[in-house]
Amino acid sequence: MSTRSLNILLTGGTGYIGSHTAVVLQEAGHRVFIYDNYCNSDPAVAQTLQKITGQPFKTIEGDIRNTDLLQKTLETNHIDAVIHFAGLKAVGESATIPVEYYANNVQGTISLLQAMQAASHRPRTLVFSSSATVYGDPQYLPIDESHPTAATNPYGRTKLHIEEILRDLAKSDVSWRIACLRYFNPVGAHVSGLIGENPNGIPNNLMPFVAQVAVGKLKQLNVFGNDYDTPDGTGVRDYIHVMDLAEGHLAALNYLGAALAAEVVTNTETQTHTGLHTFNLGTGCGYSVLEMIQAFEAASAKAVPFLIAPRRAGDIASCYASTTLAAEQLGWTAKRDLKAMCESSWHFQQKAAASAGSNSNTTAGA
Ligand code: NAD
Ligand code: UDP
């Protein structure tokens, strides 16, 4: 099949998932452009990405709500496809400042779509970062893509609203090719240890919290509940290595036919997938909080002291993905195991802790 290398814009590309995806795309021969306002990332990440891949990355500082700048960016760089990572993502915070979440995530996405519609070369390929949180409390497991959606917090509802907008857009204009990727629980880091997840302040998510306890930055972990209906009573989640997740984006772009040479697109319609397509990106395996602690202790050779604490409001017992659709349609499955997730996370955490004077937040620019 004849393919070409693409100019791909990553909104939020210096963040945790975007930065790892930038490496995968660049290494696959595409040209990556990063558009970020750095509200939750460090501009130095671009240099780190260059260090990892040996190739320069063009970065544009801007807010996704700046439609004119986005349109100019799309046109100047002749962008073929956009992967839309930019957004606010803290569930708890979204309940405190919902208007900011809707403004940033929903309004920001509308602005991006307007810019893509206005761009003279008509870029129509989009991959969107959705989330397993759109499923709410699962009615059955594993969760497949036709499971009913019922987000239980403002953050999740921003993702659902955006999915609806994208569905309407794809129906209104058949030239759009859109993939909504519903991520399960991304963890781990690039093998270099130079990029990874290093949130500002006290982490909300399990894995960065465990890593910071192991490295001695935090004293102990609170395990939120051990009375769930799960094998050991603690919450079960589908943790996926961020590099597997990153590779899922490349698979989605290929599925949409983004990289097919123009003449192939014209001559062989069946090789592209227009419309909106939704995929879970997970491993299909669930691990409990206690299993995660044990795996991290083994990978780091450090103790992770913990206390059993009350359940966290809004938490569910178990959540893991059906991976069948992504395997069948995208030809993608997660390959890296729990050991690799914990080892890479530990490697990154050690480097981040050692990197004196680093003022990184979500992604370290070590
Ligand atoms: P992140 O916070 O590390 O990255 C998001 C990036 O977007 C940051 O670099 C931030 O500066 C940028 N950004 C935010 N608002 C912006 C705006 N208005 N204009 C320009 N840039 C802006 O988050 P992440 O973990 O890499 O997540 C990426 C996407 O995946 C998000 O949309 C998130 O909701 C989604 N997601 C994440 C997870 C997870 O657990 N990490 C799970 C499911 C879905
Ligand atoms: N968790 C925990 N202590 C923490 C953070 C998380 O016990 O400090 C548990 C949480 O209750 C859930 C699992 O770890 O069962 C994963 O939580 P996370 O916030 O990482 O992901 P999410 O709940 O959004 O899937």
Tab-separated table of C-alpha atoms and ligand atoms in Angstrom:
chain	number	residue	atom	x	y	z
A	1	MET	CA	0.000	0.000	0.000
A	2	SER	CA	1.378	3.397	-0.960
A	3	THR	CA	1.714	5.698	2.048
A	4	ARG	CA	3.242	9.082	2.669
A	5	SER	CA	4.648	10.839	5.669
A	6	LEU	CA	2.240	13.227	7.354
A	7	ASN	CA	2.354	16.609	9.025
A	8	ILE	CA	0.569	15.947	12.306
A	9	LEU	CA	-0.474	18.592	14.818
A	10	LEU	CA	-0.649	17.489	18.450
A	11	THR	CA	-2.686	19.847	20.603
A	12	GLY	CA	-1.451	19.379	24.168
A	13	GLY	CA	1.594	17.642	22.703
A	14	THR	CA	3.961	18.480	25.561
A	15	GLY	CA	1.691	16.748	28.085
A	16	TYR	CA	2.050	13.214	29.394
A	17	ILE	CA	0.366	11.208	26.620
A	18	GLY	CA	1.055	13.713	23.840
A	19	SER	CA	4.817	13.710	24.413
A	20	HIS	CA	5.031	9.915	24.220
A	21	THR	CA	2.869	9.915	21.101
A	22	ALA	CA	5.135	12.565	19.547
A	23	VAL	CA	8.069	10.144	19.857
A	24	VAL	CA	6.134	7.256	18.288
A	25	LEU	CA	4.901	9.369	15.362
A	26	GLN	CA	8.279	10.952	14.669
A	27	GLU	CA	9.938	7.539	14.769
A	28	ALA	CA	7.320	6.271	12.299
A	29	GLY	CA	8.532	8.900	9.829
A	30	HIS	CA	5.888	11.591	10.328
A	31	ARG	CA	6.551	15.267	11.075
A	32	VAL	CA	5.153	16.356	14.426
A	33	PHE	CA	4.034	19.882	15.313
A	34	ILE	CA	3.117	20.660	18.914
A	35	TYR	CA	0.532	23.251	19.930
A	36	ASP	CA	0.284	23.843	23.678
A	37	ASN	CA	-0.348	26.665	26.127
A	38	TYR	CA	1.792	24.899	28.790
A	39	CYS	CA	-0.907	25.208	31.452
A	40	ASN	CA	0.027	21.703	32.584
A	41	SER	CA	3.386	21.046	30.960
A	42	ASP	CA	6.879	22.373	30.508
A	43	PRO	CA	8.069	24.014	27.268
A	44	ALA	CA	11.413	22.259	27.809
A	45	VAL	CA	9.751	18.973	26.867
A	46	ALA	CA	10.270	19.846	23.187
A	47	GLN	CA	14.049	19.792	23.674
A	48	THR	CA	13.765	16.516	25.556
A	49	LEU	CA	11.799	15.033	22.664
A	50	GLN	CA	14.517	16.183	20.309
A	51	LYS	CA	17.085	14.491	22.539
A	52	ILE	CA	15.125	11.230	22.410
A	53	THR	CA	14.443	11.132	18.672
A	54	GLY	CA	17.406	13.110	17.357
A	55	GLN	CA	14.988	15.231	15.333
A	56	PRO	CA	13.670	18.767	15.889
A	57	PHE	CA	10.050	19.384	16.878
A	58	LYS	CA	8.275	22.563	15.908
A	59	THR	CA	6.275	23.949	18.822
A	60	ILE	CA	3.657	26.664	18.758
A	61	GLU	CA	2.669	28.289	22.039
A	62	GLY	CA	-1.051	28.929	22.001
A	63	ASP	CA	-4.426	28.201	23.485
A	64	ILE	CA	-6.812	25.950	21.584
A	65	ARG	CA	-9.475	28.618	22.066
A	66	ASN	CA	-7.451	30.905	19.803
A	67	THR	CA	-9.123	29.834	16.546
A	68	ASP	CA	-7.184	32.265	14.345
A	69	LEU	CA	-3.799	31.087	15.596
A	70	LEU	CA	-4.874	27.476	15.162
A	71	GLN	CA	-6.042	28.113	11.596
A	72	LYS	CA	-2.773	29.861	10.784
A	73	THR	CA	-0.828	26.972	12.340
A	74	LEU	CA	-2.769	24.419	10.294
A	75	GLU	CA	-2.242	26.322	7.052
A	76	THR	CA	1.378	27.406	7.526
A	77	ASN	CA	2.498	23.902	8.361
A	78	HIS	CA	0.136	22.192	5.909
A	79	ILE	CA	-1.197	19.935	8.657
A	80	ASP	CA	-2.756	16.684	7.380
A	81	ALA	CA	-4.085	15.322	10.670
A	82	VAL	CA	-4.690	16.554	14.207
A	83	ILE	CA	-4.445	14.551	17.411
A	84	HIS	CA	-6.343	16.478	20.034
A	85	PHE	CA	-4.881	15.876	23.508
A	86	ALA	CA	-5.262	19.376	24.940
A	87	GLY	CA	-7.635	19.564	27.847
A	88	LEU	CA	-7.986	19.762	31.588
A	89	LYS	CA	-8.182	16.303	33.140
A	90	ALA	CA	-8.502	16.326	36.946
A	91	VAL	CA	-11.801	14.712	37.939
A	92	GLY	CA	-11.949	16.289	41.416
A	93	GLU	CA	-11.039	19.758	40.174
A	94	SER	CA	-13.701	19.523	37.471
A	95	ALA	CA	-16.389	19.386	40.158
A	96	THR	CA	-14.956	22.552	41.749
A	97	ILE	CA	-14.498	24.627	38.589
A	98	PRO	CA	-16.876	23.044	36.033
A	99	VAL	CA	-17.228	26.177	33.911
A	100	GLU	CA	-13.457	26.288	33.317
A	101	TYR	CA	-13.576	22.609	32.305
A	102	TYR	CA	-16.393	23.139	29.808
A	103	ALA	CA	-14.726	26.303	28.477
A	104	ASN	CA	-11.347	24.674	28.047
A	105	ASN	CA	-12.371	21.236	26.849
A	106	VAL	CA	-15.650	21.756	24.964
A	107	GLN	CA	-15.188	25.340	23.749
A	108	GLY	CA	-11.547	24.549	22.963
A	109	THR	CA	-12.582	21.590	20.802
A	110	ILE	CA	-15.192	23.673	18.964
A	111	SER	CA	-12.491	26.248	18.280
A	112	LEU	CA	-10.218	23.521	16.878
A	113	LEU	CA	-12.991	22.206	14.628
A	114	GLN	CA	-13.736	25.726	13.398
A	115	ALA	CA	-10.072	26.229	12.592
A	116	MET	CA	-9.930	22.919	10.706
A	117	GLN	CA	-13.086	23.844	8.764
A	118	ALA	CA	-11.708	27.271	7.914
A	119	ALA	CA	-8.244	26.081	6.861
A	120	SER	CA	-7.916	26.448	3.104
A	121	HIS	CA	-6.389	22.990	2.533
A	122	ARG	CA	-9.322	21.285	4.351
A	123	PRO	CA	-7.633	19.005	6.931
A	124	ARG	CA	-10.338	16.491	7.886
A	125	THR	CA	-8.555	13.813	9.928
A	126	LEU	CA	-8.859	13.991	13.698
A	127	VAL	CA	-8.012	11.685	16.589
A	128	PHE	CA	-9.575	12.690	19.894
A	129	SER	CA	-8.460	11.787	23.441
A	130	SER	CA	-11.564	10.471	25.131
A	131	SER	CA	-11.687	8.470	28.321
A	132	ALA	CA	-13.115	5.316	29.900
A	133	THR	CA	-14.696	7.662	32.413
A	134	VAL	CA	-17.519	8.180	29.856
A	135	TYR	CA	-18.837	4.711	30.799
A	136	GLY	CA	-19.465	5.616	34.451
A	137	ASP	CA	-20.143	2.675	36.784
A	138	PRO	CA	-19.917	-0.396	34.501
A	139	GLN	CA	-23.072	-2.441	33.935
A	140	TYR	CA	-20.924	-5.356	32.714
A	141	LEU	CA	-17.269	-6.262	32.274
A	142	PRO	CA	-15.201	-6.118	30.188
A	143	ILE	CA	-16.567	-2.820	28.911
A	144	ASP	CA	-17.051	-2.762	25.153
A	145	GLU	CA	-17.599	0.328	23.025
A	146	SER	CA	-21.369	-0.175	22.929
A	147	HIS	CA	-21.634	-0.077	26.721
A	148	PRO	CA	-24.009	2.768	27.685
A	149	THR	CA	-22.311	6.037	28.580
A	150	ALA	CA	-23.060	7.815	31.839
A	151	ALA	CA	-20.268	10.076	33.011
A	152	THR	CA	-20.494	10.862	36.704
A	153	ASN	CA	-18.430	14.076	36.890
A	154	PRO	CA	-18.006	17.309	34.886
A	155	TYR	CA	-14.685	16.158	33.371
A	156	GLY	CA	-16.304	13.000	32.015
A	157	ARG	CA	-19.249	15.015	30.745
A	158	THR	CA	-16.915	17.308	28.777
A	159	LYS	CA	-15.631	14.180	27.006
A	160	LEU	CA	-19.168	12.987	26.305
A	161	HIS	CA	-20.230	16.389	24.957
A	162	ILE	CA	-17.199	16.463	22.683
A	163	GLU	CA	-17.927	12.942	21.417
A	164	GLU	CA	-21.484	14.055	20.571
A	165	ILE	CA	-20.216	17.135	18.742
A	166	LEU	CA	-17.802	14.992	16.740
A	167	ARG	CA	-20.570	12.503	15.902
A	168	ASP	CA	-22.791	15.320	14.609
A	169	LEU	CA	-19.913	16.770	12.612
A	170	ALA	CA	-19.072	13.429	10.999
A	171	LYS	CA	-22.750	12.991	10.038
A	172	SER	CA	-22.972	16.477	8.562
A	173	ASP	CA	-19.907	16.186	6.325
A	174	VAL	CA	-18.776	12.778	5.092
A	175	SER	CA	-15.263	13.938	4.345
A	176	TRP	CA	-14.344	13.851	8.054
A	177	ARG	CA	-12.363	10.906	9.398
A	178	ILE	CA	-12.501	10.909	13.182
A	179	ALA	CA	-11.333	8.444	15.827
A	180	CYS	CA	-12.440	8.793	19.452
A	181	LEU	CA	-10.002	6.849	21.596
A	182	ARG	CA	-11.303	5.973	25.047
A	183	TYR	CA	-8.213	5.531	27.176
A	184	PHE	CA	-8.272	3.345	30.267
A	185	ASN	CA	-5.543	4.060	32.895
A	186	PRO	CA	-2.284	5.220	31.277
A	187	VAL	CA	0.843	4.630	33.372
A	188	GLY	CA	4.577	4.194	32.836
A	189	ALA	CA	7.081	6.197	30.858
A	190	HIS	CA	9.379	6.177	27.851
A	191	VAL	CA	12.302	3.780	28.242
A	192	SER	CA	14.752	6.731	28.298
A	193	GLY	CA	13.269	7.924	31.594
A	194	LEU	CA	13.353	11.448	30.152
A	195	ILE	CA	9.597	11.896	29.799
A	196	GLY	CA	6.842	10.553	32.016
A	197	GLU	CA	4.106	11.567	34.401
A	198	ASN	CA	5.167	13.926	37.159
A	199	PRO	CA	2.148	15.924	38.309
A	200	ASN	CA	2.347	19.157	40.225
A	201	GLY	CA	1.565	18.897	43.934
A	202	ILE	CA	0.076	15.772	45.467
A	203	PRO	CA	-0.849	13.281	42.732
A	204	ASN	CA	-4.495	12.236	42.400
A	205	ASN	CA	-3.766	9.072	40.446
A	206	LEU	CA	-2.498	5.864	41.946
A	207	MET	CA	0.683	5.224	39.973
A	208	PRO	CA	2.421	8.614	40.384
A	209	PHE	CA	1.431	8.547	44.061
A	210	VAL	CA	2.971	5.089	44.540
A	211	ALA	CA	6.118	6.204	42.668
A	212	GLN	CA	6.497	9.263	44.893
A	213	VAL	CA	6.113	7.149	48.029
A	214	ALA	CA	8.752	4.701	46.741
A	215	VAL	CA	11.189	7.531	46.024
A	216	GLY	CA	10.629	8.998	49.485
A	217	LYS	CA	8.858	12.187	48.399
A	218	LEU	CA	5.606	11.134	50.085
A	219	LYS	CA	5.325	9.193	53.332
A	220	GLN	CA	2.618	6.660	52.597
A	221	LEU	CA	-0.192	5.756	50.268
A	222	ASN	CA	-3.839	5.830	51.267
A	223	VAL	CA	-5.610	2.838	49.731
A	224	PHE	CA	-9.122	4.094	49.111
A	225	GLY	CA	-11.269	1.231	50.386
A	226	ASN	CA	-10.726	-2.515	50.781
A	227	ASP	CA	-14.391	-3.487	50.920
A	228	TYR	CA	-15.211	-3.440	47.209
A	229	ASP	CA	-16.639	-6.494	45.511
A	230	THR	CA	-13.253	-7.453	44.019
A	231	PRO	CA	-10.909	-10.392	44.772
A	232	ASP	CA	-8.933	-8.475	47.460
A	233	GLY	CA	-11.472	-5.731	48.183
A	234	THR	CA	-9.476	-2.907	46.550
A	235	GLY	CA	-10.374	-1.154	43.291
A	236	VAL	CA	-9.524	-2.846	40.000
A	237	ARG	CA	-8.448	-0.888	36.910
A	238	ASP	CA	-7.069	-1.520	33.430
A	239	TYR	CA	-3.579	0.031	33.530
A	240	ILE	CA	-2.001	0.525	30.116
A	241	HIS	CA	1.603	1.434	29.329
A	242	VAL	CA	1.718	4.951	27.877
A	243	MET	CA	3.921	3.731	24.997
A	244	ASP	CA	1.287	1.160	24.026
A	245	LEU	CA	-1.269	3.943	24.201
A	246	ALA	CA	0.944	6.143	22.026
A	247	GLU	CA	1.200	3.366	19.443
A	248	GLY	CA	-2.596	3.138	19.473
A	249	HIS	CA	-2.702	6.671	18.023
A	250	LEU	CA	-0.510	5.671	15.101
A	251	ALA	CA	-2.773	2.656	14.515
A	252	ALA	CA	-5.824	4.955	14.564
A	253	LEU	CA	-4.281	7.326	12.014
A	254	ASN	CA	-3.486	4.368	9.767
A	255	TYR	CA	-7.029	3.043	10.165
A	256	LEU	CA	-8.480	6.389	9.128
A	257	GLY	CA	-6.296	6.223	6.049
A	258	ALA	CA	-4.524	9.446	6.932
A	259	ALA	CA	-1.201	8.351	5.494
A	260	LEU	CA	-2.461	6.899	2.246
A	261	ALA	CA	-1.084	8.664	-0.781
A	262	ALA	CA	-3.621	10.999	-2.350
A	263	GLU	CA	-4.079	8.868	-5.474
A	264	VAL	CA	-4.784	5.778	-3.332
A	265	VAL	CA	-7.432	7.643	-1.352
A	266	THR	CA	-9.117	8.682	-4.560
A	267	ASN	CA	-8.933	5.281	-6.218
A	268	THR	CA	-9.575	2.936	-3.321
A	269	GLU	CA	-12.235	4.287	-1.009
A	270	THR	CA	-12.312	1.063	1.016
A	271	GLN	CA	-8.831	1.727	2.377
A	272	THR	CA	-9.939	4.785	4.303
A	273	HIS	CA	-12.523	5.001	7.038
A	274	THR	CA	-14.596	8.139	6.921
A	275	GLY	CA	-17.060	9.006	9.682
A	276	LEU	CA	-16.601	8.649	13.431
A	277	HIS	CA	-15.056	5.541	14.965
A	278	THR	CA	-14.780	4.844	18.681
A	279	PHE	CA	-12.209	2.512	20.220
A	280	ASN	CA	-11.228	1.465	23.714
A	281	LEU	CA	-7.497	1.590	24.334
A	282	GLY	CA	-6.794	-0.711	27.251
A	283	THR	CA	-5.169	-4.069	27.927
A	284	GLY	CA	-8.266	-6.012	28.950
A	285	CYS	CA	-6.587	-6.958	32.278
A	286	GLY	CA	-7.648	-5.583	35.625
A	287	TYR	CA	-5.233	-5.128	38.532
A	288	SER	CA	-6.172	-4.210	42.082
A	289	VAL	CA	-4.553	-1.446	44.108
A	290	LEU	CA	-2.762	-4.041	46.247
A	291	GLU	CA	-1.472	-5.838	43.139
A	292	MET	CA	-0.158	-2.526	41.823
A	293	ILE	CA	1.657	-1.836	45.077
A	294	GLN	CA	3.263	-5.292	45.034
A	295	ALA	CA	4.316	-4.949	41.394
A	296	PHE	CA	5.820	-1.524	42.051
A	297	GLU	CA	7.705	-2.772	45.116
A	298	ALA	CA	9.167	-5.603	43.032
A	299	ALA	CA	10.186	-3.247	40.207
A	300	SER	CA	11.738	-0.624	42.469
A	301	ALA	CA	13.049	-2.811	45.302
A	302	LYS	CA	11.531	-0.166	47.602
A	303	ALA	CA	8.814	-0.517	50.187
A	304	VAL	CA	5.559	1.325	49.540
A	305	PRO	CA	3.947	1.803	52.976
A	306	PHE	CA	0.183	2.153	52.855
A	307	LEU	CA	-2.877	2.595	55.049
A	308	ILE	CA	-6.385	1.422	54.288
A	309	ALA	CA	-8.476	4.600	54.088
A	310	PRO	CA	-12.186	5.169	53.398
A	311	ARG	CA	-13.472	4.853	49.854
A	312	ARG	CA	-12.925	7.907	47.644
A	313	ALA	CA	-16.193	9.547	46.607
A	314	GLY	CA	-17.222	8.641	43.075
A	315	ASP	CA	-14.871	5.632	42.764
A	316	ILE	CA	-16.122	2.409	41.205
A	317	ALA	CA	-15.115	-1.164	42.086
A	318	SER	CA	-13.825	-2.454	38.762
A	319	CYS	CA	-13.209	-1.194	35.270
A	320	TYR	CA	-11.454	-2.929	32.393
A	321	ALA	CA	-11.739	-2.843	28.641
A	322	SER	CA	-12.894	-5.164	25.958
A	323	THR	CA	-10.027	-4.877	23.488
A	324	THR	CA	-11.613	-6.855	20.661
A	325	LEU	CA	-12.643	-3.937	18.461
A	326	ALA	CA	-9.230	-2.242	18.541
A	327	ALA	CA	-7.524	-5.583	17.836
A	328	GLU	CA	-9.820	-6.407	14.924
A	329	GLN	CA	-10.144	-2.973	13.339
A	330	LEU	CA	-6.910	-1.189	14.225
A	331	GLY	CA	-4.713	-4.285	14.364
A	332	TRP	CA	-3.492	-2.895	17.682
A	333	THR	CA	-3.107	-4.546	21.063
A	334	ALA	CA	-1.152	-3.485	24.127
A	335	LYS	CA	2.123	-5.407	24.375
A	336	ARG	CA	3.878	-4.194	27.511
A	337	ASP	CA	3.174	-5.933	30.828
A	338	LEU	CA	2.740	-4.655	34.372
A	339	LYS	CA	6.447	-5.156	35.118
A	340	ALA	CA	7.387	-2.865	32.219
A	341	MET	CA	4.841	-0.282	33.382
A	342	CYS	CA	6.263	-0.233	36.925
A	343	GLU	CA	9.930	-0.352	35.890
A	344	SER	CA	9.603	2.511	33.429
A	345	SER	CA	7.613	4.565	35.901
A	346	TRP	CA	10.268	3.970	38.568
A	347	HIS	CA	13.099	4.814	36.160
A	348	PHE	CA	11.414	8.094	35.288
A	349	GLN	CA	10.597	8.906	38.911
A	350	GLN	CA	14.212	8.443	39.975
A	351	LYS	CA	15.447	10.683	37.185
A	352	ALA	CA	12.798	13.306	37.914
A	353	ALA	CA	13.706	13.319	41.604
A	354	ALA	CA	17.398	13.634	40.769
A	355	SER	CA	16.953	16.384	38.207
A	356	ALA	CA	17.861	19.356	40.375
A	357	GLY	CA	16.065	22.596	39.711
A	358	SER	CA	13.595	20.991	37.295
A	359	ASN	CA	10.413	23.021	37.327
A	360	SER	CA	8.469	20.518	35.236
A	361	ASN	CA	4.944	19.612	36.110
A	362	THR	CA	3.110	17.006	34.100
A	363	THR	CA	5.981	15.907	31.950
A	364	ALA	CA	9.554	16.300	32.979
A	365	GLY	CA	11.909	17.969	30.589
A	366	ALA	CA	14.952	16.331	32.090
B	1	NAD	P1	-1.682	16.460	30.366
B	1	NAD	O1	-2.293	17.451	31.271
B	1	NAD	O2	-0.365	15.904	30.694
B	1	NAD	O3	-1.604	17.055	28.881
B	1	NAD	C1	-2.553	17.950	28.378
B	1	NAD	C2	-1.801	19.052	27.668
B	1	NAD	O4	-2.752	19.969	27.139
B	1	NAD	C3	-0.870	19.850	28.583
B	1	NAD	O5	0.378	19.963	27.976
B	1	NAD	C4	-1.555	21.213	28.711
B	1	NAD	O6	-0.625	22.250	28.890
B	1	NAD	C5	-2.302	21.297	27.386
B	1	NAD	N1	-3.491	22.139	27.401
B	1	NAD	C6	-4.539	22.104	28.270
B	1	NAD	N2	-5.436	23.031	27.949
B	1	NAD	C7	-4.973	23.685	26.848
B	1	NAD	C8	-5.457	24.745	26.038
B	1	NAD	N3	-6.609	25.357	26.321
B	1	NAD	N4	-4.730	25.124	24.981
B	1	NAD	C9	-3.555	24.513	24.671
B	1	NAD	N5	-3.040	23.531	25.414
B	1	NAD	C10	-3.733	23.109	26.485
B	1	NAD	O7	-2.752	15.278	30.174
B	1	NAD	P2	-2.544	13.837	29.539
B	1	NAD	O8	-2.560	12.849	30.641
B	1	NAD	O9	-1.440	13.843	28.568
B	1	NAD	O10	-3.934	13.705	28.786
B	1	NAD	C11	-4.076	14.058	27.425
B	1	NAD	C12	-5.530	13.909	27.049
B	1	NAD	O11	-5.963	12.577	27.334
B	1	NAD	C13	-6.467	14.832	27.832
B	1	NAD	O12	-7.465	15.295	26.950
B	1	NAD	C14	-7.060	13.911	28.878
B	1	NAD	O13	-8.348	14.334	29.260
B	1	NAD	C15	-7.120	12.598	28.137
B	1	NAD	N6	-7.091	11.436	29.034
B	1	NAD	C16	-6.078	11.304	29.943
B	1	NAD	C17	-6.079	10.222	30.814
B	1	NAD	C18	-5.003	10.066	31.860
B	1	NAD	O14	-5.214	9.311	32.814
B	1	NAD	N7	-3.848	10.702	31.726
B	1	NAD	C19	-7.099	9.247	30.746
B	1	NAD	C20	-8.097	9.410	29.790
B	1	NAD	C21	-8.085	10.508	28.931
B	2	UDP	N1	-6.275	4.910	44.545
B	2	UDP	C1	-5.859	4.733	45.851
B	2	UDP	N2	-5.078	5.698	46.413
B	2	UDP	C2	-4.677	6.800	45.742
B	2	UDP	C3	-5.089	6.971	44.403
B	2	UDP	C4	-5.899	5.997	43.836
B	2	UDP	O1	-6.201	3.733	46.487
B	2	UDP	O2	-3.981	7.663	46.319
B	2	UDP	C5	-7.102	3.878	43.913
B	2	UDP	C6	-8.463	4.362	43.437
B	2	UDP	O3	-9.406	4.263	44.496
B	2	UDP	C7	-8.750	3.398	42.269
B	2	UDP	C8	-7.362	3.108	41.710
B	2	UDP	O4	-6.438	3.430	42.753
B	2	UDP	O5	-9.284	2.173	42.763
B	2	UDP	C9	-7.012	3.927	40.474
B	2	UDP	O6	-7.227	5.307	40.782
B	2	UDP	P1	-6.797	6.454	39.753
B	2	UDP	O7	-7.205	7.765	40.369
B	2	UDP	O8	-5.374	6.270	39.368
B	2	UDP	O9	-7.665	6.155	38.438
B	2	UDP	P2	-9.258	6.192	38.222
B	2	UDP	O10	-9.929	6.003	39.536
B	2	UDP	O11	-9.520	7.512	37.618
B	2	UDP	O12	-9.535	5.065	37.296
